[in-house]
Short mmCIF file of C-alpha atoms in Angstrom, two decimals:
data_model
loop_
_atom_site.label_atom_id
_atom_site.label_comp_id
_atom_site.label_asym_id
_atom_site.label_seq_id
_atom_site.Cartn_x
_atom_site.Cartn_y
_atom_site.Cartn_z
CA MET A 954 1.79 16.01 47.29
CA ARG A 955 -0.24 12.96 46.42
CA ILE A 956 2.03 10.65 44.40
CA LEU A 957 1.24 7.37 42.68
CA ILE A 958 4.18 5.15 41.74
CA VAL A 959 3.56 2.34 39.28
CA GLY A 960 6.10 -0.34 40.17
CA GLY A 961 7.44 0.85 43.51
CA THR A 962 9.72 -2.04 44.46
CA GLY A 963 12.56 -1.75 41.94
CA LEU A 964 16.03 -0.30 42.40
CA ILE A 965 15.10 3.33 41.69
CA SER A 966 11.38 3.18 42.45
CA SER A 967 11.85 1.82 45.96
CA GLU A 968 14.33 4.61 46.68
CA LEU A 969 11.91 7.20 45.30
CA ALA A 970 9.14 5.77 47.47
CA SER A 971 11.35 5.94 50.55
CA GLN A 972 12.40 9.53 49.90
CA ALA A 973 8.87 10.66 49.06
CA ALA A 974 7.48 9.11 52.25
CA ALA A 975 10.29 10.62 54.34
CA ALA A 976 9.44 14.04 52.89
CA GLY A 977 5.85 13.68 54.09
CA HIS A 978 4.12 13.12 50.75
CA HIS A 979 1.03 10.92 50.48
CA LEU A 980 2.21 7.87 48.58
CA THR A 981 0.37 5.08 46.77
CA LEU A 982 2.18 2.16 45.13
CA VAL A 983 0.82 -0.03 42.34
CA THR A 984 2.52 -3.43 42.52
CA ARG A 985 1.67 -7.07 42.06
CA GLY A 986 2.20 -7.57 45.78
CA ARG A 987 4.95 -10.15 45.28
CA SER A 988 8.06 -8.22 46.29
CA PRO A 989 9.73 -9.04 49.62
CA LEU A 990 10.50 -5.33 50.04
CA GLU A 991 8.28 -3.56 52.53
CA ALA A 992 6.58 -0.34 51.51
CA PRO A 993 7.40 2.76 53.60
CA PRO A 994 5.14 3.21 56.66
CA GLY A 995 1.87 4.92 55.84
CA THR A 996 2.02 3.99 52.15
CA ALA A 997 -1.18 2.89 50.43
CA SER A 998 -0.92 -0.13 48.13
CA ILE A 999 -2.88 -1.18 45.08
CA HIS A 1000 -2.25 -4.73 43.90
CA ALA A 1001 -2.69 -5.05 40.15
CA ASP A 1002 -0.83 -6.09 37.02
CA ALA A 1003 0.06 -2.62 35.76
CA THR A 1004 0.92 -4.01 32.32
CA ASP A 1005 -2.74 -5.03 31.92
CA ALA A 1006 -4.67 -1.83 31.20
CA SER A 1007 -8.04 -3.36 32.06
CA ALA A 1008 -6.81 -4.71 35.39
CA LEU A 1009 -5.18 -1.39 36.25
CA ARG A 1010 -8.31 0.60 35.41
CA GLU A 1011 -10.42 -1.75 37.49
CA ALA A 1012 -8.07 -1.28 40.44
CA LEU A 1013 -8.30 2.50 40.07
CA HIS A 1014 -12.06 2.56 39.40
CA GLY A 1015 -13.01 3.66 42.88
CA MET A 1016 -10.65 6.61 42.77
CA ARG A 1017 -12.09 7.77 39.48
CA LEU A 1018 -15.64 7.55 40.84
CA ARG A 1019 -14.65 9.63 43.87
CA GLY A 1020 -12.92 12.22 41.67
CA GLU A 1021 -9.58 11.69 43.40
CA ARG A 1022 -6.46 13.00 41.72
CA PHE A 1023 -2.72 12.69 42.09
CA ASP A 1024 -0.24 15.51 41.76
CA ALA A 1025 2.04 13.07 39.94
CA VAL A 1026 1.94 9.53 38.57
CA VAL A 1027 5.37 7.97 38.02
CA GLN A 1028 5.43 5.05 35.58
CA PHE A 1029 8.45 2.77 35.97
CA ILE A 1030 7.32 -0.35 34.12
CA ALA A 1031 6.04 0.85 30.74
CA PHE A 1032 8.21 -0.77 28.08
CA THR A 1033 6.07 -0.50 24.93
CA PRO A 1034 4.36 2.42 23.16
CA GLU A 1035 1.05 0.56 23.40
CA GLN A 1036 1.30 0.53 27.18
CA VAL A 1037 2.00 4.26 27.30
CA ALA A 1038 -0.96 4.94 25.01
CA ALA A 1039 -3.16 2.94 27.38
CA ASP A 1040 -1.67 4.80 30.35
CA VAL A 1041 -2.60 8.14 28.84
CA GLU A 1042 -6.24 7.05 28.73
CA THR A 1043 -6.06 5.55 32.22
CA PHE A 1044 -4.36 8.42 34.02
CA ALA A 1045 -5.53 11.54 32.19
CA PRO A 1046 -8.52 11.91 34.58
CA LEU A 1047 -6.36 11.13 37.62
CA THR A 1048 -3.18 13.20 37.51
CA ASP A 1049 -1.68 16.61 36.89
CA GLN A 1050 1.66 15.12 35.81
CA TYR A 1051 2.48 11.79 34.19
CA VAL A 1052 6.16 10.92 34.56
CA LEU A 1053 7.54 8.29 32.21
CA VAL A 1054 10.77 6.58 33.20
CA ALA A 1055 12.60 6.06 29.90
CA THR A 1056 16.32 5.42 29.31
CA SER A 1057 19.50 7.23 28.32
CA ALA A 1058 20.46 4.11 26.37
CA ALA A 1059 18.27 5.43 23.57
CA TYR A 1060 20.77 8.18 22.73
CA LYS A 1061 22.82 7.91 19.56
CA THR A 1062 26.43 6.87 20.12
CA PHE A 1063 29.46 8.73 18.77
CA ASP A 1064 32.99 7.86 17.65
CA ARG A 1065 34.44 10.69 19.75
CA LEU A 1066 33.90 12.08 23.24
CA HIS A 1067 30.50 13.74 23.02
CA PRO A 1068 28.85 14.92 26.27
CA LEU A 1069 25.24 13.83 25.98
CA THR A 1070 22.44 16.36 26.39
CA GLU A 1071 18.69 15.84 26.35
CA ASP A 1072 18.68 17.14 22.76
CA THR A 1073 21.00 14.36 21.57
CA GLU A 1074 19.33 12.35 18.82
CA GLN A 1075 17.75 9.08 19.88
CA GLU A 1076 19.02 6.20 17.76
CA ASN A 1077 19.94 2.74 18.99
CA LEU A 1078 20.50 0.29 16.14
CA HIS A 1079 21.30 -2.67 18.37
CA TRP A 1080 18.96 -2.71 21.39
CA GLU A 1081 15.21 -3.17 21.03
CA TYR A 1082 14.62 -2.19 24.66
CA ALA A 1083 16.07 1.28 24.03
CA ARG A 1084 14.22 1.72 20.74
CA LEU A 1085 10.89 0.84 22.38
CA LYS A 1086 11.55 3.30 25.19
CA ALA A 1087 12.14 6.02 22.58
CA GLU A 1088 8.86 5.06 20.92
CA CYS A 1089 7.18 5.32 24.33
CA GLU A 1090 8.46 8.88 24.55
CA ALA A 1091 7.06 9.71 21.11
CA VAL A 1092 3.59 8.47 22.08
CA LEU A 1093 3.65 10.54 25.25
CA ARG A 1094 4.78 13.70 23.46
CA ALA A 1095 1.85 13.39 21.06
CA SER A 1096 -0.69 12.95 23.86
CA GLY A 1097 -2.59 15.66 25.67
CA ILE A 1098 -1.60 14.62 29.19
CA PRO A 1099 0.82 16.86 31.13
CA TRP A 1100 4.07 14.90 31.01
CA THR A 1101 7.67 14.72 32.11
CA ILE A 1102 10.20 12.18 30.83
CA VAL A 1103 13.06 10.95 33.01
CA ARG A 1104 16.02 9.14 31.45
CA PRO A 1105 18.19 7.28 33.95
CA ALA A 1106 21.44 5.78 32.71
CA HIS A 1107 23.38 2.90 34.33
CA THR A 1108 22.08 2.97 37.89
CA TYR A 1109 23.32 0.94 40.83
CA GLY A 1110 22.53 0.72 44.54
CA PRO A 1111 22.56 -1.53 47.59
CA SER A 1112 21.21 -4.57 45.73
CA LYS A 1113 22.97 -3.89 42.43
CA ILE A 1114 26.73 -4.11 41.95
CA PRO A 1115 27.31 -2.89 38.38
CA GLY A 1116 29.31 -4.86 35.84
CA TYR A 1117 29.84 -5.05 32.11
CA THR A 1118 28.36 -8.48 31.51
CA GLY A 1119 27.60 -11.70 33.37
CA ASN A 1120 26.37 -10.34 36.70
CA SER A 1121 23.03 -8.64 36.06
CA SER A 1122 20.78 -11.31 37.57
CA HIS A 1123 23.23 -12.21 40.37
CA PRO A 1124 25.32 -9.12 41.17
CA TRP A 1125 27.43 -10.91 43.77
CA THR A 1126 29.02 -12.99 40.99
CA LEU A 1127 31.66 -10.35 40.27
CA VAL A 1128 32.68 -9.90 43.92
CA ASP A 1129 32.80 -13.67 44.39
CA ARG A 1130 35.14 -13.98 41.39
CA MET A 1131 37.37 -11.27 42.74
CA ARG A 1132 37.64 -12.77 46.22
CA ARG A 1133 38.46 -16.27 45.07
CA GLY A 1134 41.18 -15.13 42.67
CA ALA A 1135 39.33 -15.77 39.42
CA ASP A 1136 40.00 -13.70 36.32
CA ILE A 1137 38.38 -10.26 36.25
CA VAL A 1138 37.20 -9.68 32.69
CA ILE A 1139 37.34 -6.02 31.66
CA PRO A 1140 36.08 -4.81 28.26
CA GLY A 1141 38.43 -3.48 25.61
CA ASP A 1142 41.50 -1.95 27.20
CA GLY A 1143 39.40 -0.81 30.14
CA THR A 1144 39.90 2.84 29.22
CA SER A 1145 36.47 3.79 27.84
CA LEU A 1146 34.61 6.29 30.04
CA TRP A 1147 31.34 5.23 31.63
CA THR A 1148 28.91 6.95 34.01
CA LEU A 1149 27.35 5.17 36.97
CA THR A 1150 24.74 6.83 39.18
CA HIS A 1151 23.52 5.75 42.60
CA ALA A 1152 19.79 5.12 42.92
CA ARG A 1153 19.58 7.61 45.81
CA ASP A 1154 20.79 10.40 43.54
CA VAL A 1155 18.45 9.46 40.70
CA ALA A 1156 15.48 9.31 43.10
CA ALA A 1157 16.34 12.68 44.64
CA GLY A 1158 16.35 14.29 41.20
CA MET A 1159 13.07 12.63 40.28
CA LEU A 1160 11.40 13.78 43.49
CA GLY A 1161 12.40 17.35 42.66
CA LEU A 1162 10.65 17.05 39.29
CA LEU A 1163 7.32 15.97 40.78
CA GLY A 1164 4.81 18.78 41.06
CA ASN A 1165 7.34 21.01 39.31
CA GLU A 1166 5.61 23.12 36.64
CA ALA A 1167 8.93 23.90 34.98
CA ALA A 1168 9.39 20.17 34.33
CA LEU A 1169 6.17 19.78 32.35
CA GLY A 1170 6.85 18.99 28.71
CA GLU A 1171 10.51 18.31 29.45
CA ALA A 1172 12.73 15.26 29.07
CA VAL A 1173 15.66 15.12 31.47
CA HIS A 1174 18.37 12.62 32.22
CA ILE A 1175 19.50 12.20 35.82
CA THR A 1176 23.09 11.02 36.05
CA SER A 1177 26.29 11.59 37.93
CA ASP A 1178 29.01 13.89 36.64
CA GLU A 1179 31.59 11.28 37.65
CA ALA A 1180 32.80 9.41 34.56
CA LEU A 1181 35.09 6.47 35.31
CA THR A 1182 36.97 4.08 33.05
CA TRP A 1183 35.85 0.45 33.12
CA ARG A 1184 39.18 -0.42 34.70
CA GLY A 1185 38.54 2.23 37.34
CA ILE A 1186 35.05 0.88 37.98
CA HIS A 1187 36.34 -2.65 38.49
CA ALA A 1188 39.23 -1.38 40.62
CA ALA A 1189 36.76 0.37 42.94
CA ILE A 1190 34.66 -2.79 43.22
CA ALA A 1191 37.80 -4.83 43.92
CA ALA A 1192 38.88 -2.40 46.64
CA ALA A 1193 35.45 -2.66 48.26
CA ALA A 1194 35.78 -6.45 48.05
CA GLY A 1195 39.08 -6.30 49.91
CA LEU A 1196 41.59 -6.86 47.09
CA THR A 1197 44.92 -5.09 47.05
CA PRO A 1198 45.89 -3.17 43.90
CA GLU A 1199 48.46 -5.89 43.18
CA GLN A 1200 45.85 -8.66 43.44
CA PHE A 1201 43.51 -6.72 41.18
CA ALA A 1202 46.18 -6.12 38.53
CA ALA A 1203 47.16 -9.82 38.50
CA GLN A 1204 43.56 -10.94 37.96
CA VAL A 1205 42.62 -8.48 35.18
CA VAL A 1206 42.12 -9.82 31.65
CA CYS A 1207 41.09 -7.34 28.94
CA VAL A 1208 38.71 -8.81 26.36
CA PRO A 1209 37.12 -7.04 23.34
CA SER A 1210 33.37 -6.60 23.27
CA ASP A 1211 33.06 -8.76 20.15
CA ALA A 1212 34.35 -11.75 22.11
CA LEU A 1213 31.96 -11.12 24.99
CA VAL A 1214 29.02 -10.90 22.60
CA ALA A 1215 30.18 -14.07 20.83
CA ALA A 1216 30.20 -15.80 24.20
CA ARG A 1217 26.88 -14.31 25.34
CA PRO A 1218 24.80 -13.30 22.26
CA SER A 1219 21.87 -12.26 24.44
CA GLU A 1220 24.01 -9.34 25.65
CA ALA A 1221 24.54 -7.93 22.13
CA GLY A 1222 21.97 -5.17 22.54
CA SER A 1223 23.24 -3.81 25.84
CA ILE A 1224 26.91 -4.07 24.79
CA TYR A 1225 26.84 -2.92 21.15
CA GLY A 1226 23.99 -0.50 21.77
CA ASP A 1227 25.22 0.94 25.04
CA LYS A 1228 28.13 -0.16 27.23
CA MET A 1229 30.93 -0.37 24.66
CA HIS A 1230 30.60 3.36 23.89
CA PRO A 1231 31.78 6.24 26.11
CA ALA A 1232 28.95 7.80 28.10
CA VAL A 1233 29.46 11.23 29.64
CA TYR A 1234 26.47 13.44 30.44
CA ASP A 1235 25.75 17.14 30.62
CA THR A 1236 23.62 17.49 33.78
CA SER A 1237 22.87 21.21 33.51
CA LYS A 1238 19.17 20.63 32.80
CA ILE A 1239 18.36 18.63 35.94
CA ARG A 1240 20.37 21.16 37.96
CA ARG A 1241 18.32 23.99 36.49
CA LEU A 1242 14.98 22.27 37.05
CA VAL A 1243 15.84 21.10 40.58
CA PRO A 1244 18.01 23.79 42.19
CA GLY A 1245 20.41 22.34 44.73
CA TRP A 1246 20.34 18.84 43.27
CA GLU A 1247 23.64 17.12 42.62
CA ALA A 1248 24.82 13.53 42.48
CA ARG A 1249 26.30 13.18 45.97
CA VAL A 1250 27.29 9.51 46.12
CA ALA A 1251 30.79 8.87 44.79
CA PHE A 1252 31.16 5.46 43.21
CA GLU A 1253 33.75 4.26 45.73
CA GLN A 1254 31.30 5.04 48.53
CA GLY A 1255 28.24 3.63 46.80
CA VAL A 1256 29.83 0.35 45.77
CA ALA A 1257 31.27 -0.15 49.27
CA GLU A 1258 27.71 0.20 50.61
CA ALA A 1259 26.49 -2.33 48.04
CA VAL A 1260 29.14 -4.89 49.01
CA ALA A 1261 28.21 -4.38 52.68
CA TRP A 1262 24.53 -4.93 51.83
CA PHE A 1263 25.29 -8.32 50.33
CA GLU A 1264 27.59 -9.23 53.21
CA ALA A 1265 24.82 -8.50 55.72
CA ASP A 1266 22.85 -11.56 54.56
CA PRO A 1267 24.54 -14.65 53.05
CA ALA A 1268 21.27 -15.48 51.29
CA ARG A 1269 21.88 -12.48 49.04
CA GLN A 1270 25.26 -13.80 47.91
CA GLN A 1271 24.07 -15.92 45.00
CA VAL A 1272 26.27 -16.40 41.95
CA ASN A 1273 25.55 -17.17 38.32
CA GLU A 1274 27.44 -20.35 37.52
CA ASP A 1275 26.68 -20.09 33.79
CA ALA A 1276 28.23 -16.63 33.75
CA ASN A 1277 31.20 -17.91 35.73
CA ALA A 1278 31.80 -20.66 33.18
CA MET A 1279 31.55 -18.18 30.30
CA LEU A 1280 33.91 -15.66 31.90
CA ASP A 1281 36.40 -18.38 32.83
CA ALA A 1282 36.43 -19.70 29.26
CA VAL A 1283 36.79 -16.29 27.61
CA ALA A 1284 39.55 -15.22 30.01
CA ARG A 1285 41.42 -18.49 29.48
CA ILE A 1286 41.31 -18.06 25.71
CA TYR A 1287 42.72 -14.53 25.93
CA ARG A 1288 45.42 -15.43 28.45
CA ASP A 1289 46.45 -18.28 26.13
CA ALA A 1290 46.47 -15.89 23.17
CA LEU A 1291 48.73 -13.47 25.02
CA ASP A 1292 51.09 -16.31 25.87
CA ARG A 1293 51.22 -17.31 22.19
CA VAL A 1294 51.95 -13.73 21.11
CA ARG A 1295 54.82 -13.51 23.58
CA ALA A 1296 56.19 -16.87 22.47
CA GLU A 1297 55.74 -16.52 18.71
CA VAL A 1298 55.97 -12.79 18.02
CA GLY A 1299 57.68 -11.23 21.02
CA PRO A 1300 61.43 -10.61 21.29
#
């Protein structure tokens, strides 16, 4: 196939590019040309600001004149309905399938265990990012372009060690805290179920949707079937970081989401609108559309690979000192509160 990826240097998009190239597809990436990641051998590159419709159309002008087409265009960096509307005009003459990467964070949350399907209502009252992605979907559904919507959930990979808060921009922060004996802040009681999916598995599912007539007009989430508690997630990261179970248990401090949002208000959307709620997915649709696909990377394996990736180059091991200060302060407050309860209320 001839595949165009808009934004091919991110966590999932770079993995998709690698897998598509390895499978022998003809690949073109649209990027700004600023990423240190190298494109797969034989990949064509177009340097343009894909969020600027005029600049993107200018970059693609020659292809349109020559009547070239792509079997699939995969859009990773459309975050507003206006951008998707512009994309429809840009790519309608160029592709047989426009694939929008949306988000599972747009699903409505529930006060009970509710396996999420693609038919689950989209409603996120707390996170503008998720609401805009849902609006992007609505624009695409109303267009005339052949489309497929992909909804990843919380995805991790070699360069991304997942956490609840405080380590998004510098993922090594959590491992650094663990190794130096700092408090490990876990949300709630650490018992809420959460699904993490390795980028390799998400990319493999996406590749199976490209050029797939059965996927046209379909929205599909691509997630693991492995739901872990937040305590289990942190325990797996700690094990990969070299902590014993006893060390991990001694460092854990459970803190309610309200306190974490109070300490970091900018995280309100992703916590209240996503991470504080259980997330378990029904993956029957992606399995039906891509026979043989399954999420193959267990979290213990994937996070061990991620820790090893950071260890391979000390320059990657940057930490967020602001996040460290916040986590230290919140953990100290809750350890002090527990001490007061034992002293004033306990037997």
